[in-house]
Amino acid sequence: MISAIDLSYSYAPGMPTLSRVAFTLRAGERVVLLGANGAGKSTLLSLCNGLLRPCGGELRLFGEPVDYSKAGLRRLRSHVSTVLQDAGDQLFGATVWQDVAMGPVESGLPEAEARQLAMETLDTLGGGHLASRPIHALSAGEKKRVALAGVLTVRPSLLLLDEPTAGLDAPGEDALLETLSACTDRGMAVCIATHDTWLLHHWATRAVVLREGRLAFDGESAEILRHWDRHTAGCGLRAPAVAEGAILCR
Ligand SMILES: Nc1ncnc2c1ncn2[C@@H]1O[C@H](COP(=O)(O)OP(=O)(O)OP(=O)(O)O)[C@@H](O)[C@H]1O
Ligand SMILES: [Mg+2]
């Protein structure tokens, strides 16, 4: 669906943030993108949704190089949606339901139907009670749920989430993962950038690991859990509980 072909990116000349990162995200995949602070996770997501343009390499959508014209970016973003690390940055409606309904309204759905869709989506994420609240009066975790509801209403082919579980309580995290699993069951590809290695056991089928802007691992969750030390040495990641158990049992 989307392929990074040796993507490189620098915010400043001579200071590479990402170096020749290559991977492909396919329909229905559940991927976690892992790496220490500053490893380049958010930068990579910004390249995948066209917010940033690569300095080297190429991004492909359904096999075609991404076109960075206005129309090309509109096409990319009709397939790829993102929930930002700071979800508050992407909320623009006056109230929660208005914000969540904004995408469907802009794509031509009558307001009553858009509102209905917004309410249903909020309900599946356990955020139905927030519908009439003003955006500015939400907590950080509530903003995250609202941002996620907003992107889900536009039914992207690929959903990118930057640290979506940070700041969520247990029911919020359960609702999030259940919703995302329902999305991947319907064929959506979902990629979560996170430090939360717990997701390897409980949700992801595949892991992509960055170490200082380079790809350190790309493979099945079961494989990285089986050989944790070998695949994540120097990556600044805490071993998830089962891997720690495996280490203790050796
Ligand atoms: N707008 C920017 N201008 C300059 N440098 C930046 C900018 N954004 C990020 N960087 C740098 O690029 C590197 C990668 O940052 P990035 O935000 O992609 O990392 P990350 O893996 O998402 O980290 P975190 O886990 O803290 O979210 C870091 O060294 C960071 O300081
Ligand atoms: Mg980040």
Short mmCIF file of C-alpha atoms and ligand atoms in Angstrom, two decimals:
data_model
loop_
_atom_site.label_atom_id
_atom_site.label_comp_id
_atom_site.label_asym_id
_atom_site.label_seq_id
_atom_site.Cartn_x
_atom_site.Cartn_y
_atom_site.Cartn_z
CA MET A 1 0.00 0.00 0.00
CA ILE A 2 2.67 2.50 1.05
CA SER A 3 6.39 1.91 0.57
CA ALA A 4 9.37 3.82 1.85
CA ILE A 5 12.25 3.29 -0.56
CA ASP A 6 15.52 4.26 1.17
CA LEU A 7 13.96 7.37 2.72
CA SER A 8 16.36 9.94 4.15
CA TYR A 9 15.55 13.18 5.89
CA SER A 10 17.54 16.00 7.54
CA TYR A 11 16.11 19.00 9.40
CA ALA A 12 19.49 20.73 9.02
CA PRO A 13 22.20 20.21 6.41
CA GLY A 14 24.73 17.57 7.37
CA MET A 15 22.61 16.30 10.29
CA PRO A 16 20.71 13.25 9.04
CA THR A 17 17.61 12.40 11.07
CA LEU A 18 16.62 9.40 8.94
CA SER A 19 19.04 7.45 6.75
CA ARG A 20 17.88 5.11 4.00
CA VAL A 21 14.84 3.71 5.78
CA ALA A 22 13.00 1.11 3.72
CA PHE A 23 9.76 -0.72 4.54
CA THR A 24 6.31 -1.43 3.13
CA LEU A 25 2.97 -1.24 4.95
CA ARG A 26 0.32 -3.62 3.61
CA ALA A 27 -3.45 -3.80 3.96
CA GLY A 28 -4.64 -5.20 7.28
CA GLU A 29 -1.26 -5.05 9.02
CA ARG A 30 -0.87 -4.14 12.70
CA VAL A 31 2.55 -2.54 13.03
CA VAL A 32 4.35 -0.91 15.94
CA LEU A 33 7.13 1.54 15.12
CA LEU A 34 9.54 1.47 18.05
CA GLY A 35 12.59 3.56 18.92
CA ALA A 36 14.10 5.73 21.65
CA ASN A 37 13.36 9.46 22.00
CA GLY A 38 14.76 11.15 18.93
CA ALA A 39 15.15 7.91 16.94
CA GLY A 40 13.03 9.42 14.13
CA LYS A 41 9.57 7.84 14.60
CA SER A 42 7.53 11.04 14.29
CA THR A 43 9.70 12.20 11.39
CA LEU A 44 9.07 8.93 9.58
CA LEU A 45 5.29 9.24 10.10
CA SER A 46 5.45 12.81 8.76
CA LEU A 47 7.20 11.52 5.64
CA CYS A 48 4.53 8.82 5.21
CA ASN A 49 1.67 11.34 5.26
CA GLY A 50 3.44 13.94 3.12
CA LEU A 51 3.83 16.56 5.89
CA LEU A 52 7.56 16.31 5.16
CA ARG A 53 9.18 15.61 1.83
CA PRO A 54 12.14 13.21 1.78
CA CYS A 55 15.64 14.58 1.14
CA GLY A 56 16.58 11.24 -0.39
CA GLY A 57 14.77 8.11 -1.53
CA GLU A 58 11.12 7.88 -2.45
CA LEU A 59 7.68 7.32 -0.95
CA ARG A 60 5.31 5.20 -3.03
CA LEU A 61 1.54 4.91 -2.73
CA PHE A 62 0.11 1.78 -4.35
CA GLY A 63 3.40 1.40 -6.27
CA GLU A 64 3.41 4.95 -7.69
CA PRO A 65 5.87 7.65 -6.52
CA VAL A 66 4.02 10.21 -4.38
CA ASP A 67 3.30 13.42 -6.22
CA TYR A 68 3.88 16.44 -3.93
CA SER A 69 1.58 18.80 -5.85
CA LYS A 70 -1.57 20.00 -4.03
CA ALA A 71 -3.67 17.39 -5.84
CA GLY A 72 -1.08 14.65 -5.20
CA LEU A 73 -0.97 15.42 -1.49
CA ARG A 74 -4.79 15.46 -1.38
CA ARG A 75 -4.75 11.97 -2.91
CA LEU A 76 -2.10 10.76 -0.44
CA ARG A 77 -4.09 12.12 2.50
CA SER A 78 -7.33 10.60 1.24
CA HIS A 79 -5.62 7.25 1.89
CA VAL A 80 -3.36 8.07 4.84
CA SER A 81 -4.63 9.63 8.09
CA THR A 82 -2.56 10.54 11.12
CA VAL A 83 -3.18 11.11 14.80
CA LEU A 84 -0.37 13.42 15.90
CA GLN A 85 1.75 12.96 19.02
CA ASP A 86 0.13 16.13 20.38
CA ALA A 87 -3.46 15.40 19.35
CA GLY A 88 -4.63 18.87 20.43
CA ASP A 89 -2.79 20.30 17.41
CA GLN A 90 -5.26 18.68 15.02
CA LEU A 91 -8.57 19.62 16.63
CA PHE A 92 -10.29 22.62 15.07
CA GLY A 93 -14.02 22.27 15.82
CA ALA A 94 -15.79 24.32 18.48
CA THR A 95 -17.24 21.22 20.11
CA VAL A 96 -16.22 17.57 20.06
CA TRP A 97 -18.95 16.34 17.74
CA GLN A 98 -18.38 19.25 15.33
CA ASP A 99 -14.70 18.41 15.18
CA VAL A 100 -15.28 14.70 14.60
CA ALA A 101 -17.93 15.43 11.94
CA MET A 102 -15.69 17.91 10.08
CA GLY A 103 -14.09 15.38 7.68
CA PRO A 104 -17.39 13.81 6.57
CA VAL A 105 -19.02 17.28 6.17
CA GLU A 106 -16.08 18.44 4.03
CA SER A 107 -16.42 15.37 1.87
CA GLY A 108 -20.08 16.21 1.24
CA LEU A 109 -22.07 14.19 3.79
CA PRO A 110 -25.21 16.05 4.98
CA GLU A 111 -24.68 17.50 8.45
CA ALA A 112 -27.24 15.28 10.18
CA GLU A 113 -25.61 12.13 8.81
CA ALA A 114 -22.13 13.44 9.61
CA ARG A 115 -23.27 14.11 13.19
CA GLN A 116 -24.71 10.61 13.46
CA LEU A 117 -21.45 9.09 12.18
CA ALA A 118 -19.45 11.26 14.60
CA MET A 119 -21.60 10.13 17.54
CA GLU A 120 -21.30 6.45 16.60
CA THR A 121 -17.53 6.71 16.21
CA LEU A 122 -17.15 8.52 19.53
CA ASP A 123 -19.27 5.82 21.18
CA THR A 124 -17.04 2.99 19.92
CA LEU A 125 -14.05 4.77 21.49
CA GLY A 126 -15.83 5.30 24.80
CA GLY A 127 -16.06 9.03 24.16
CA GLY A 128 -19.78 9.47 23.54
CA HIS A 129 -20.19 11.48 26.75
CA LEU A 130 -17.76 14.10 25.40
CA ALA A 131 -19.81 14.97 22.30
CA SER A 132 -21.11 18.39 23.41
CA ARG A 133 -17.96 19.49 25.25
CA PRO A 134 -15.88 22.39 23.89
CA ILE A 135 -12.52 21.19 22.58
CA HIS A 136 -10.54 23.55 24.85
CA ALA A 137 -12.08 21.93 27.93
CA LEU A 138 -10.77 18.41 27.20
CA SER A 139 -7.97 16.58 28.98
CA ALA A 140 -4.98 15.31 26.96
CA GLY A 141 -6.33 11.73 26.86
CA GLU A 142 -9.79 12.96 25.83
CA LYS A 143 -8.24 15.01 23.01
CA LYS A 144 -6.53 11.85 21.80
CA ARG A 145 -9.83 9.96 21.63
CA VAL A 146 -11.48 12.83 19.78
CA ALA A 147 -8.62 13.10 17.25
CA LEU A 148 -8.80 9.35 16.65
CA ALA A 149 -12.58 9.48 16.18
CA GLY A 150 -12.07 12.30 13.67
CA VAL A 151 -9.65 10.36 11.49
CA LEU A 152 -11.69 7.16 11.69
CA THR A 153 -14.78 8.84 10.23
CA VAL A 154 -12.91 9.35 6.94
CA ARG A 155 -12.04 5.61 6.69
CA PRO A 156 -8.41 5.84 5.54
CA SER A 157 -6.54 2.89 3.98
CA LEU A 158 -3.63 3.53 6.34
CA LEU A 159 -3.83 4.99 9.82
CA LEU A 160 -0.68 6.34 11.47
CA LEU A 161 -0.81 7.01 15.21
CA ASP A 162 1.95 8.78 17.09
CA GLU A 163 2.12 7.63 20.74
CA PRO A 164 -1.66 7.06 20.92
CA THR A 165 -1.57 5.15 24.20
CA ALA A 166 0.45 7.77 26.12
CA GLY A 167 -1.89 9.42 28.59
CA LEU A 168 -4.78 7.00 28.04
CA ASP A 169 -6.31 5.21 31.02
CA ALA A 170 -6.87 1.41 30.90
CA PRO A 171 -10.44 1.53 29.49
CA GLY A 172 -9.30 4.16 26.97
CA GLU A 173 -6.41 1.96 25.86
CA ASP A 174 -8.65 -1.12 25.61
CA ALA A 175 -11.22 0.78 23.55
CA LEU A 176 -8.48 2.14 21.31
CA LEU A 177 -6.91 -1.27 20.64
CA GLU A 178 -10.30 -2.92 20.11
CA THR A 179 -11.26 -0.22 17.62
CA LEU A 180 -7.93 -0.49 15.81
CA SER A 181 -8.24 -4.28 15.62
CA ALA A 182 -11.71 -3.90 14.08
CA CYS A 183 -10.13 -1.51 11.54
CA THR A 184 -7.35 -3.93 10.57
CA ASP A 185 -9.91 -6.77 10.34
CA ARG A 186 -11.64 -4.66 7.68
CA GLY A 187 -8.34 -4.27 5.78
CA MET A 188 -7.04 -0.93 7.10
CA ALA A 189 -3.28 -0.89 7.78
CA VAL A 190 -2.46 0.62 11.18
CA CYS A 191 0.98 1.75 12.33
CA ILE A 192 1.56 2.94 15.90
CA ALA A 193 4.73 4.84 16.83
CA THR A 194 5.34 4.12 20.49
CA HIS A 195 7.71 3.28 23.34
CA ASP A 196 5.07 0.93 24.64
CA THR A 197 6.61 -2.50 23.97
CA TRP A 198 3.57 -4.06 25.71
CA LEU A 199 1.75 -3.63 22.39
CA LEU A 200 4.00 -6.31 20.89
CA HIS A 201 2.23 -8.93 22.99
CA HIS A 202 -1.23 -7.52 22.94
CA TRP A 203 -1.84 -6.05 19.55
CA ALA A 204 0.91 -5.86 16.91
CA THR A 205 1.76 -8.56 14.41
CA ARG A 206 4.83 -6.74 13.13
CA ALA A 207 7.51 -4.47 14.57
CA VAL A 208 9.67 -1.87 12.86
CA VAL A 209 12.50 -0.55 15.04
CA LEU A 210 14.55 2.60 14.48
CA ARG A 211 17.96 3.19 16.03
CA GLU A 212 19.33 6.71 15.51
CA GLY A 213 17.42 7.16 12.28
CA ARG A 214 18.26 3.81 10.77
CA LEU A 215 16.18 0.67 10.49
CA ALA A 216 17.35 -1.76 13.18
CA PHE A 217 14.63 -4.42 12.81
CA ASP A 218 11.62 -5.14 10.62
CA GLY A 219 9.84 -8.41 11.23
CA GLU A 220 7.21 -10.32 13.15
CA SER A 221 6.40 -9.40 16.74
CA ALA A 222 6.97 -13.02 17.75
CA GLU A 223 10.51 -12.89 16.36
CA ILE A 224 11.53 -9.68 18.14
CA LEU A 225 10.08 -11.02 21.39
CA ARG A 226 11.92 -14.32 20.97
CA HIS A 227 15.33 -12.69 20.37
CA TRP A 228 14.87 -9.35 22.10
CA ASP A 229 18.51 -8.60 22.95
CA ARG A 230 19.77 -9.51 19.50
CA HIS A 231 17.26 -7.32 17.65
CA THR A 232 17.11 -4.27 19.93
CA ALA A 233 20.67 -3.85 21.25
CA GLY A 234 21.44 -0.14 21.57
CA CYS A 235 17.88 0.88 20.64
CA GLY A 236 16.99 2.27 24.08
CA LEU A 237 13.91 0.08 24.46
CA ARG A 238 12.71 -1.54 27.65
CA ALA A 239 12.12 -5.29 27.28
CA PRO A 240 8.41 -6.10 27.54
CA ALA A 241 7.35 -8.24 30.50
CA VAL A 242 7.38 -11.62 28.73
CA ALA A 243 10.79 -11.01 27.18
CA GLU A 244 12.08 -10.01 30.62
CA GLY A 245 10.59 -13.26 31.96
CA ALA A 246 12.36 -15.19 29.24
CA ILE A 247 15.64 -13.52 30.18
CA LEU A 248 15.10 -14.30 33.87
CA CYS A 249 14.36 -17.95 33.08
CA ARG A 250 17.54 -18.51 31.11
N1 LIG B 1 11.21 20.48 13.61
C1 LIG B 1 12.43 20.01 13.89
N2 LIG B 1 13.54 20.74 13.67
C2 LIG B 1 14.77 20.26 13.93
N3 LIG B 1 15.01 19.04 14.42
C3 LIG B 1 13.94 18.26 14.68
C4 LIG B 1 12.60 18.70 14.42
N4 LIG B 1 11.76 17.70 14.77
C5 LIG B 1 12.53 16.69 15.21
N5 LIG B 1 13.83 17.02 15.15
C6 LIG B 1 14.96 16.16 15.54
O1 LIG B 1 14.92 14.99 14.75
C7 LIG B 1 15.25 13.85 15.54
C8 LIG B 1 14.11 12.84 15.43
O2 LIG B 1 12.96 13.40 16.05
P1 LIG B 1 11.58 12.66 16.09
O3 LIG B 1 10.60 13.60 16.68
O4 LIG B 1 11.29 12.10 14.75
O5 LIG B 1 11.91 11.45 17.09
P2 LIG B 1 10.92 10.44 17.81
O6 LIG B 1 11.49 9.07 17.60
O7 LIG B 1 9.53 10.67 17.38
O8 LIG B 1 11.11 10.82 19.35
P3 LIG B 1 10.05 10.80 20.58
O9 LIG B 1 10.05 9.39 21.08
O10 LIG B 1 10.67 11.72 21.57
O11 LIG B 1 8.73 11.26 20.09
C9 LIG B 1 15.51 14.35 16.95
O12 LIG B 1 16.90 14.49 17.11
C10 LIG B 1 14.83 15.70 16.97
O13 LIG B 1 15.50 16.58 17.85
MG MG B 2 7.82 11.30 18.33
#
